[in-house]
Coordinates of C-alpha atoms and ligand atoms in Angstrom, one line a residue:
M1 CA -11.8 -33.3 -27.1
A2 CA -10.9 -30.0 -28.6
T3 CA -7.5 -28.5 -29.6
F4 CA -7.0 -25.3 -28.3
D5 CA -4.1 -22.2 -28.4
I6 CA -3.6 -19.5 -26.3
R7 CA -2.3 -15.9 -26.7
T8 CA -1.0 -14.0 -23.9
F9 CA -1.5 -9.9 -23.9
G10 CA -0.4 -8.7 -20.3
C11 CA 1.8 -8.9 -17.3
Q12 CA 3.2 -11.7 -15.3
M13 CA -0.2 -12.0 -13.8
N14 CA -1.5 -12.5 -17.0
V15 CA 1.0 -15.2 -18.2
H16 CA 0.4 -17.2 -15.2
D17 CA -3.4 -17.1 -15.6
S18 CA -2.6 -18.5 -19.1
E19 CA -0.7 -21.2 -17.6
R20 CA -3.9 -21.9 -15.2
L21 CA -6.1 -21.6 -18.4
E22 CA -4.0 -24.6 -20.2
E23 CA -4.2 -26.4 -16.7
V24 CA -8.0 -26.5 -16.6
L25 CA -8.3 -27.2 -20.4
R26 CA -5.8 -30.2 -20.1
R27 CA -7.5 -31.6 -17.0
A28 CA -11.0 -31.5 -19.1
G29 CA -9.2 -33.5 -21.5
H30 CA -8.5 -30.7 -24.2
A31 CA -5.0 -30.6 -25.7
R32 CA -2.7 -27.7 -27.0
V33 CA -2.6 -27.6 -30.7
E34 CA 0.5 -29.0 -32.0
A35 CA 0.1 -28.3 -35.7
G36 CA -2.8 -26.7 -37.9
E37 CA -5.6 -24.5 -36.7
P38 CA -7.1 -24.9 -33.1
D39 CA -10.3 -25.7 -32.5
V40 CA -10.5 -23.0 -29.6
V41 CA -8.5 -19.8 -29.8
L42 CA -8.0 -18.5 -26.2
L43 CA -7.1 -14.5 -26.1
N44 CA -5.9 -13.8 -22.5
T45 CA -6.3 -10.0 -22.6
C46 CA -4.7 -6.8 -20.6
S47 CA -6.3 -3.4 -20.5
I48 CA -3.7 -1.5 -18.6
R49 CA -3.1 1.0 -21.9
E50 CA -5.3 1.8 -25.0
K51 CA -2.8 0.0 -27.0
A52 CA -3.6 -3.5 -25.7
E53 CA -7.2 -2.8 -26.3
Q54 CA -6.3 -2.4 -29.8
K55 CA -4.3 -5.1 -30.1
L56 CA -7.4 -7.4 -29.0
R57 CA -9.4 -5.9 -31.3
S58 CA -7.4 -6.6 -34.5
E59 CA -6.7 -10.1 -33.4
V60 CA -10.6 -10.9 -33.1
G61 CA -10.8 -8.9 -36.5
K62 CA -8.4 -11.3 -37.9
L63 CA -10.0 -14.5 -36.3
A64 CA -13.4 -13.4 -37.4
V65 CA -12.2 -13.8 -40.9
R66 CA -10.9 -17.2 -40.4
K67 CA -14.4 -18.0 -38.4
R68 CA -16.4 -17.3 -41.5
E69 CA -14.5 -20.5 -43.2
R70 CA -14.6 -22.4 -40.2
P71 CA -17.6 -21.2 -38.1
D72 CA -17.1 -24.0 -35.9
M73 CA -14.0 -22.6 -34.4
L74 CA -14.5 -20.8 -30.9
I75 CA -12.9 -17.7 -29.9
V76 CA -12.7 -17.2 -26.3
V77 CA -11.8 -13.7 -24.5
A78 CA -10.3 -14.0 -20.9
G79 CA -8.3 -11.3 -18.8
C80 CA -8.5 -8.1 -17.9
L81 CA -10.5 -6.5 -21.0
A82 CA -13.2 -9.5 -20.6
Q83 CA -13.6 -8.2 -17.1
Q84 CA -13.8 -4.5 -17.8
E85 CA -15.7 -4.8 -21.0
G86 CA -18.1 -7.9 -20.4
E87 CA -21.1 -8.1 -22.7
K88 CA -20.4 -4.7 -24.3
L89 CA -17.3 -6.2 -26.1
M90 CA -19.1 -9.1 -27.1
K91 CA -21.9 -7.1 -28.6
R92 CA -19.4 -5.0 -30.6
L93 CA -17.3 -8.0 -31.7
P94 CA -19.9 -10.8 -32.2
A95 CA -17.4 -13.1 -33.4
I96 CA -16.4 -13.8 -29.7
D97 CA -18.2 -16.9 -28.2
L98 CA -17.0 -16.9 -24.5
M99 CA -15.8 -14.3 -22.3
I100 CA -14.3 -15.0 -18.7
G101 CA -12.8 -12.7 -16.1
P102 CA -9.6 -13.6 -14.4
D103 CA -11.2 -15.3 -11.3
N104 CA -13.3 -17.3 -13.6
I105 CA -11.1 -19.6 -15.1
P106 CA -12.2 -22.7 -13.0
E107 CA -15.6 -22.4 -14.9
L108 CA -13.9 -22.3 -18.4
P109 CA -14.2 -26.2 -18.9
D110 CA -18.1 -26.3 -18.4
L111 CA -18.6 -22.9 -20.5
L112 CA -16.4 -24.3 -23.2
A113 CA -18.4 -27.7 -23.0
D114 CA -21.7 -25.9 -23.6
A115 CA -20.1 -23.9 -26.2
L116 CA -18.6 -26.7 -28.2
L117 CA -22.2 -28.2 -28.1
G118 CA -23.2 -25.2 -30.1
G119 CA -24.5 -23.3 -26.7
P120 CA -25.4 -19.6 -27.0
P121 CA -22.4 -17.0 -26.2
A122 CA -21.6 -16.8 -22.4
V123 CA -19.9 -14.1 -20.1
R124 CA -18.7 -14.9 -16.8
T125 CA -16.9 -12.1 -15.0
I126 CA -17.9 -12.6 -11.1
F127 CA -14.7 -11.8 -8.4
D128 CA -14.6 -14.6 -6.1
V129 CA -14.6 -12.2 -3.3
D130 CA -15.8 -14.3 -0.6
A131 CA -14.1 -17.7 -1.2
P132 CA -10.8 -16.6 -3.2
R133 CA -9.5 -19.5 -5.5
F134 CA -6.1 -19.9 -6.2
L135 CA -5.5 -22.3 -8.6
T136 CA -2.0 -24.0 -9.7
A137 CA -0.5 -24.9 -12.7
P138 CA 2.0 -27.8 -12.0
H139 CA 2.1 -28.8 -15.8
A140 CA 3.2 -25.4 -17.0
V141 CA 6.5 -25.6 -15.2
A142 CA 6.9 -29.1 -15.6
G143 CA 10.9 -29.2 -16.6
Q144 CA 11.4 -25.5 -16.0
P145 CA 13.9 -24.2 -13.4
T146 CA 11.9 -21.2 -12.6
A147 CA 8.2 -20.8 -11.6
Y148 CA 5.6 -18.1 -10.5
V149 CA 3.4 -18.5 -7.5
T150 CA 0.7 -16.5 -6.6
T151 CA 0.2 -15.1 -3.2
M152 CA -2.4 -12.5 -3.6
K153 CA -4.8 -11.2 -6.1
G154 CA -6.3 -7.8 -6.8
C155 CA -5.3 -4.3 -5.4
N156 CA -6.4 -2.1 -2.6
E157 CA -4.5 1.0 -4.0
R158 CA -6.5 3.5 -5.9
C159 CA -3.6 4.9 -8.2
T160 CA -5.7 7.4 -10.1
Y161 CA -4.4 6.4 -13.6
C162 CA -4.8 2.7 -13.0
I163 CA -7.7 0.3 -13.9
V164 CA -6.2 -2.9 -12.2
P165 CA -8.4 -2.4 -9.1
Y166 CA -11.3 -2.5 -11.4
T167 CA -10.5 -5.5 -13.5
R168 CA -8.8 -7.5 -10.9
G169 CA -10.8 -6.4 -7.7
P170 CA -9.8 -5.9 -3.9
E171 CA -7.0 -7.6 -2.4
R172 CA -7.5 -11.3 -1.5
Y173 CA -4.6 -13.3 0.2
R174 CA -3.7 -16.7 -0.4
D175 CA -3.0 -19.1 2.8
S176 CA 0.8 -18.9 3.8
Q177 CA 0.7 -22.6 4.3
A178 CA -0.7 -23.3 0.5
I179 CA 2.0 -21.0 -0.7
V180 CA 4.6 -23.0 1.0
D181 CA 3.4 -26.3 0.1
E182 CA 3.3 -25.2 -3.7
I183 CA 6.8 -24.3 -3.5
R184 CA 7.9 -27.4 -1.8
V185 CA 6.0 -29.3 -4.5
L186 CA 7.6 -27.5 -7.3
V187 CA 11.2 -27.7 -5.7
E188 CA 10.4 -31.7 -5.6
T189 CA 9.9 -31.3 -9.5
G190 CA 13.2 -29.6 -10.2
V191 CA 12.0 -25.9 -9.8
R192 CA 15.0 -23.9 -8.2
E193 CA 14.0 -20.1 -8.2
V194 CA 10.3 -18.9 -7.7
T195 CA 8.8 -15.5 -8.3
L196 CA 6.3 -14.5 -6.1
L197 CA 3.4 -12.9 -7.7
G198 CA 1.1 -10.1 -6.3
Q199 CA -0.3 -6.6 -7.7
T200 CA 1.3 -4.8 -4.7
V201 CA 2.9 -8.2 -3.5
N202 CA 4.5 -6.6 -0.5
S203 CA 0.9 -5.8 1.2
Y204 CA 0.3 -9.5 1.8
Q205 CA -1.6 -10.3 4.9
D206 CA -1.7 -14.0 6.4
P207 CA -5.8 -15.2 6.0
A208 CA -4.8 -17.8 8.8
D209 CA -2.7 -15.4 10.9
R210 CA 0.0 -18.2 11.4
L211 CA 3.1 -16.2 10.5
V212 CA 5.1 -14.6 13.3
L213 CA 6.3 -11.0 12.4
A214 CA 9.9 -10.2 12.5
P215 CA 11.2 -8.4 15.5
E216 CA 11.7 -5.4 13.1
A217 CA 8.2 -5.2 12.1
D218 CA 6.4 -2.3 13.9
P219 CA 2.9 -3.5 14.6
E220 CA 1.7 0.1 14.8
D221 CA 3.2 1.0 11.3
P222 CA 0.1 1.1 8.9
D223 CA 2.5 0.2 6.1
E224 CA 3.9 -2.9 7.7
S225 CA 2.6 -6.3 6.4
A226 CA 3.2 -10.2 6.8
F227 CA 5.3 -9.9 3.5
A228 CA 8.5 -10.1 5.5
A229 CA 7.6 -12.9 7.6
L230 CA 6.1 -15.0 4.5
V231 CA 9.5 -14.8 2.8
R232 CA 11.2 -15.9 5.8
E233 CA 9.0 -18.6 6.3
I234 CA 9.2 -19.8 2.6
L235 CA 12.8 -19.8 2.7
T236 CA 13.2 -21.5 5.7
A237 CA 10.6 -24.5 5.1
V238 CA 12.1 -25.0 1.7
P239 CA 15.9 -25.0 2.1
D240 CA 16.5 -26.6 -1.6
L241 CA 14.9 -23.4 -3.1
W242 CA 18.0 -21.7 -4.6
R243 CA 16.4 -18.1 -5.2
L244 CA 13.3 -16.1 -4.2
R245 CA 12.1 -13.1 -6.4
Y246 CA 8.9 -11.2 -5.9
T247 CA 7.0 -8.6 -8.0
S248 CA 5.7 -6.0 -7.6
P249 CA 6.1 -4.5 -4.2
H250 CA 4.8 -1.1 -3.6
P251 CA 7.4 1.4 -2.3
R252 CA 5.1 2.3 0.9
H253 CA 5.5 -1.4 2.2
L254 CA 9.1 -1.5 1.7
T255 CA 9.3 -1.7 5.4
P256 CA 12.2 -2.1 8.0
S257 CA 11.2 -5.9 8.3
L258 CA 11.5 -6.5 4.8
I259 CA 14.7 -4.7 4.3
A260 CA 16.0 -6.6 7.4
A261 CA 14.8 -10.0 5.4
H262 CA 16.6 -8.9 2.4
R263 CA 19.7 -8.6 4.7
D264 CA 19.5 -11.7 6.2
L265 CA 18.3 -13.9 3.3
A266 CA 20.6 -12.6 0.4
P267 CA 21.6 -13.9 -1.9
R268 CA 18.7 -16.5 -1.7
L269 CA 16.3 -13.8 -1.5
V270 CA 18.0 -12.1 -4.8
Q271 CA 19.7 -8.9 -4.8
H272 CA 17.4 -7.4 -7.3
I273 CA 14.0 -5.3 -6.6
H274 CA 11.4 -4.2 -9.2
L275 CA 10.4 -1.1 -7.4
P276 CA 8.0 0.9 -9.7
V277 CA 8.2 4.5 -8.7
Q278 CA 5.9 6.1 -11.6
S279 CA 7.7 9.7 -11.5
G280 CA 10.3 11.7 -9.7
S281 CA 7.8 14.8 -9.0
D282 CA 6.1 14.8 -5.6
R283 CA 3.3 17.2 -7.6
M284 CA 2.9 14.1 -9.8
L285 CA 3.1 11.4 -7.1
K286 CA 0.2 13.3 -5.4
R287 CA -2.0 13.4 -8.3
M288 CA -1.2 9.8 -9.0
L289 CA -2.0 8.9 -5.4
R290 CA 0.9 6.8 -5.1
R291 CA 1.1 7.4 -1.1
Y292 CA 4.5 8.1 -1.0
R293 CA 7.2 11.2 -1.8
R294 CA 10.3 11.1 -3.7
A295 CA 12.5 11.6 -0.5
E296 CA 10.7 8.7 0.9
Y297 CA 11.5 6.2 -2.1
V298 CA 15.2 7.2 -2.1
D299 CA 15.4 6.9 1.5
R300 CA 14.0 3.3 1.6
L301 CA 16.2 2.3 -1.3
A302 CA 19.3 4.0 0.5
K303 CA 18.4 1.7 3.4
L304 CA 17.9 -1.7 1.4
R305 CA 21.4 -0.8 -0.6
E306 CA 22.8 -0.2 2.9
A307 CA 21.4 -4.0 3.9
V308 CA 22.3 -5.6 0.5
P309 CA 25.3 -3.7 -1.0
G310 CA 25.1 -4.0 -4.7
I311 CA 21.3 -4.5 -5.0
T312 CA 19.8 -3.5 -8.3
V313 CA 16.7 -1.8 -8.8
S314 CA 14.6 -1.6 -11.8
T315 CA 11.2 0.4 -12.1
D316 CA 8.0 1.6 -13.8
I317 CA 7.7 5.2 -15.0
I318 CA 4.7 6.9 -16.8
V319 CA 5.6 9.8 -18.9
G320 CA 3.1 12.6 -19.6
F321 CA 0.5 11.8 -17.1
S322 CA -2.2 14.5 -16.5
G323 CA -0.5 17.9 -15.7
E324 CA 3.4 17.0 -16.3
T325 CA 5.1 19.8 -16.9
D326 CA 8.7 19.9 -18.0
E327 CA 9.9 20.8 -14.6
D328 CA 7.9 17.5 -13.4
F329 CA 9.7 15.2 -15.9
E330 CA 13.1 16.8 -15.4
A331 CA 12.6 15.6 -11.9
T332 CA 11.8 12.0 -12.9
L333 CA 15.1 11.8 -15.0
S334 CA 16.9 13.3 -12.0
L335 CA 15.5 10.4 -9.8
V336 CA 16.3 7.9 -12.3
E337 CA 19.8 9.4 -12.3
E338 CA 20.1 9.6 -8.6
V339 CA 19.0 6.1 -7.9
G340 CA 20.6 4.5 -11.0
H341 CA 17.8 2.2 -12.0
T342 CA 19.3 -0.6 -14.3
G343 CA 16.0 -1.5 -16.0
V344 CA 13.2 1.2 -16.6
F345 CA 10.0 0.4 -18.1
G346 CA 8.4 3.4 -19.2
F347 CA 4.9 4.1 -20.6
K348 CA 3.2 7.1 -21.7
Y349 CA 0.2 7.9 -19.8
S350 CA -2.9 6.4 -21.4
P351 CA -6.3 7.5 -20.0
R352 CA -8.3 4.5 -19.0
P353 CA -12.1 3.9 -18.4
F354 CA -13.6 4.1 -14.6
T355 CA -10.2 5.7 -13.2
P356 CA -10.1 8.7 -11.1
A357 CA -7.5 10.4 -13.4
L358 CA -10.1 10.6 -16.3
K359 CA -11.5 14.0 -14.5
M360 CA -7.9 15.4 -14.5
G361 CA -7.7 15.4 -18.5
D362 CA -5.0 14.0 -20.7
D363 CA -3.5 17.4 -21.2
V364 CA 0.3 16.4 -22.2
P365 CA 0.4 16.3 -26.3
E366 CA 1.3 12.9 -28.0
E367 CA 4.6 14.3 -29.3
V368 CA 5.7 15.7 -25.9
K369 CA 4.9 12.4 -24.6
S370 CA 7.1 10.5 -27.2
E371 CA 9.8 13.0 -26.7
R372 CA 9.9 12.4 -23.1
L373 CA 9.7 8.7 -23.4
S374 CA 12.8 8.6 -25.8
R375 CA 14.6 10.9 -23.5
L376 CA 13.8 8.5 -20.4
F377 CA 14.9 5.7 -22.6
A378 CA 18.3 7.1 -23.5
L379 CA 18.9 7.8 -19.9
S380 CA 18.0 4.4 -19.1
E381 CA 20.1 2.7 -22.0
R382 CA 23.1 4.6 -20.6
L383 CA 22.7 3.5 -17.0
I384 CA 22.0 -0.1 -18.2
G385 CA 25.2 0.3 -20.3
E386 CA 27.4 1.8 -17.5
H387 CA 26.2 -1.0 -15.0
L388 CA 27.0 -4.0 -17.5
K389 CA 30.3 -2.5 -18.3
A390 CA 31.4 -2.4 -14.6
L391 CA 30.5 -6.2 -14.4
V392 CA 33.3 -7.0 -16.6
G393 CA 35.7 -9.0 -14.9
T394 CA 33.7 -10.1 -12.1
R395 CA 32.5 -13.4 -11.0
Q396 CA 28.9 -14.2 -10.9
Q397 CA 26.5 -17.1 -10.0
V398 CA 24.2 -18.1 -12.9
L399 CA 21.2 -20.0 -12.4
V400 CA 21.3 -21.5 -16.1
E401 CA 17.7 -21.6 -17.7
G402 CA 18.5 -23.2 -21.0
P403 CA 19.8 -22.5 -24.6
S404 CA 19.7 -18.9 -25.8
K405 CA 16.9 -18.2 -28.4
A406 CA 18.9 -16.8 -30.4
R407 CA 22.1 -18.9 -30.6
P408 CA 21.3 -22.2 -29.1
E409 CA 25.0 -23.2 -28.9
N410 CA 25.3 -20.8 -26.1
M411 CA 23.5 -21.6 -22.6
S412 CA 21.9 -18.4 -20.8
G413 CA 20.7 -17.5 -17.3
R414 CA 20.1 -15.1 -15.0
S415 CA 22.4 -13.7 -12.3
A416 CA 21.0 -12.9 -8.7
R417 CA 21.0 -9.2 -9.8
N418 CA 18.8 -10.2 -12.6
E419 CA 21.4 -9.6 -15.4
I420 CA 21.0 -12.2 -18.6
V421 CA 24.2 -13.8 -18.9
H422 CA 25.0 -16.0 -22.0
I423 CA 27.4 -18.7 -21.8
P424 CA 29.2 -19.6 -25.1
D425 CA 30.0 -22.9 -26.5
A426 CA 28.1 -24.8 -23.6
S427 CA 25.8 -26.9 -25.2
D428 CA 27.7 -30.0 -24.5
L429 CA 27.5 -29.6 -20.8
A430 CA 24.7 -30.3 -19.1
L431 CA 24.2 -26.7 -17.3
S432 CA 20.7 -26.6 -17.3
H433 CA 19.2 -25.8 -14.2
R434 CA 22.3 -25.6 -12.7
M435 CA 24.0 -22.9 -10.6
V436 CA 27.3 -22.1 -12.3
E437 CA 30.0 -19.7 -11.7
V438 CA 31.1 -17.5 -14.4
E439 CA 33.7 -14.8 -15.1
I440 CA 32.2 -11.6 -17.0
V441 CA 34.1 -11.3 -20.3
E442 CA 32.1 -9.1 -22.3
A443 CA 29.0 -6.4 -22.0
Y444 CA 26.4 -6.4 -24.6
K445 CA 23.8 -3.9 -24.6
H446 CA 21.5 -5.6 -22.7
S447 CA 22.9 -8.7 -21.3
L448 CA 26.5 -10.3 -20.5
L449 CA 28.9 -12.7 -21.6
G450 CA 30.4 -15.0 -19.2
R451 CA 33.0 -17.9 -19.3
L452 CA 32.7 -20.8 -17.0
T453 CA 35.2 -20.5 -14.3
E454 CA 37.9 -23.5 -14.0
A455 CA 36.0 -25.3 -11.2
S456 CA 32.4 -24.7 -12.7
R457 CA 33.8 -26.2 -16.2
N458 CA 35.4 -29.3 -14.2
E459 CA 32.4 -29.7 -12.2
A460 CA 30.2 -29.5 -15.2
E461 CA 32.2 -31.8 -17.2
S462 CA 32.2 -34.7 -14.9
A463 CA 28.6 -34.4 -14.4
A464 CA 27.6 -34.2 -17.9
P465 CA 26.2 -37.3 -19.2
A466 CA 28.6 -38.9 -22.0
V467 CA 25.3 -39.7 -24.1
Q468 CA 24.5 -35.9 -24.7
P469 CA 26.8 -35.2 -27.6
G470 CA 26.2 -38.6 -29.0
K471 CA 22.6 -38.0 -29.2
R472 CA 23.3 -34.6 -31.1
R473 CA 25.5 -36.4 -33.7
L474 CA 22.5 -38.8 -33.9
N475 CA 20.0 -35.8 -34.9
V476 CA 22.6 -34.6 -37.6
V477 CA 22.7 -38.1 -39.1
A478 CA 19.1 -38.2 -39.0
S479 CA 18.5 -34.8 -40.7
Ligands
SAH1 N1 0.8 -3.5 -9.6 C1 2.0 -2.8 -10.2 C2 1.9 -2.4 -11.4 C3 0.9 -2.8 -12.5 S1 0.4 -2.5 -13.9 C4 2.3 -1.7 -9.2 O1 1.6 -0.9 -8.7 O2 3.7 -1.6 -9.4 C5 2.1 -1.9 -14.6 C6 2.6 -0.7 -14.9 O3 1.8 -0.2 -15.9 C7 2.6 0.2 -13.8 O4 3.6 0.3 -12.9 C8 2.5 1.9 -14.6 O5 3.8 2.1 -15.0 C9 1.9 1.4 -16.1 N2 0.5 1.7 -15.9 C10 -0.6 1.6 -15.4 N3 -1.7 2.2 -15.5 C11 -1.2 3.1 -16.7 C12 -1.7 4.2 -17.7 N4 -3.1 4.3 -17.5 N5 -1.2 4.6 -18.6 C13 0.1 4.5 -18.7 N6 0.9 3.3 -17.8 C14 0.1 2.8 -16.9
SF4_2 FE1 -2.5 -0.1 -10.2 FE2 -1.4 1.2 -8.3 FE3 -2.5 -1.2 -7.7 FE4 -0.3 -1.2 -9.1 S1 -0.8 -0.4 -7.0 S2 -2.0 -2.3 -9.7 S3 -0.3 0.8 -10.4 S4 -3.5 0.7 -8.4
F3S3 FE1 -1.7 -7.4 -15.9 FE2 -2.8 -5.7 -17.8 FE3 -4.3 -7.0 -16.3 S1 -1.0 -5.5 -16.5 S2 -3.3 -7.3 -14.2 S3 -3.2 -8.0 -17.3 S4 -4.5 -4.9 -17.1

């Protein structure tokens, strides 16, 4: 048995993969390190931008120094950079003992067993295209009210700047019954909110073709997919699932059938969508090969808002992509303003190996990228601020996730629109994992302060186990 630690560098998929790495290691008899230095350090990497790659190099550098004192310590590099670089990276960073790609997690225990016995360095980065495997990680969500569930892996888009199709391979879809079954089991163990995961989650196809497409679905529409049917199936088959989210949808698959599903299934299908747009300029969208125009993005969102009034929209934006002029960037700002995004993840364009955009050049100077990014953030801060302020005085349903990190006497959770809500002086109530109603009393910079409504407080007080405050006192005595 070895002790291990996992450090995660990437997106939600990467986080979910870390949960699965932990699961296969636990099943093989290893344990997450509780204190001291682990025998095995796993770095679950990302390669979406160059910075992510630099972070990995510096992390391996630091570990290599430790390894000189403790030669039996093993360094495992997993994730997208492992997939992208394979042996090349191992040659450059010889402190690495093992490298595994995102599709090779099941093979990790065997590879690790060899390495622990002093076997030679090994690299395993093979896509499971013919027989895709979808692992689950029940251990990771035990006692949590929220969980990720994978619906598909890989990406068939070819956005010219993006390395993901290269690091995650072609799209492979999980059986719809297996998805529903996993969610059912999660809900039985106490999970209340599930986020469906996929690189373009709404291009989902049902491999067994079991799902019946909604009447709104146009079978001739090349952008139509079985995703709306999957969402309907999940919410029908698992009535005790309170909330369903998904990330990240591609705008071209935000079809009438998915909009109809939002209309029919809100608020269990939450009133929030993260819909990456990347740019507000049609010229840029074309160079990025995003396969939609600005007007289409705006139009589809308008229809979604008509179907689900008040739905919030967040997005991803790349600034300083090849050839981006001031005018193109102004178009991005005007789009964000027009849509009123209430969450903007902005990134400076970072050229990636193997991507088509490499040939287009990286011609926007670094200081221009920085300036554009700060202007984008200033706008997004204003929009978030206005949005949060407008919620003061309203009532919101909050799924309480647990104590706030900064102030554990407060509890915190999310509204159906994805705002973070803190609930003060609630640590003596058994609120965790419950849906409560709060009145919003204050807007912070990126979150809200809400007080329990009287009905919610009464309900919580009658449900709160009497032992809890006592247990706290006991802890104080003990310390
Ligand atoms: N599959 C998701 C996004 C995956 S990557 C989607 O298509 O929506 C997350 C975000 O990273 C992207 O939305 C994009 O904004 C950003 N990104 C991807 N490649 C990048 C690059 N080369 N430089 C800068 N940002 C990039
Ligand atoms: Fe990358 Fe585009 Fe695929 Fe998203 S849709 S993962 S940005 S290629
Ligand atoms: Fe995610 Fe980074 Fe890979 S964003 S898919 S971990 S390149």
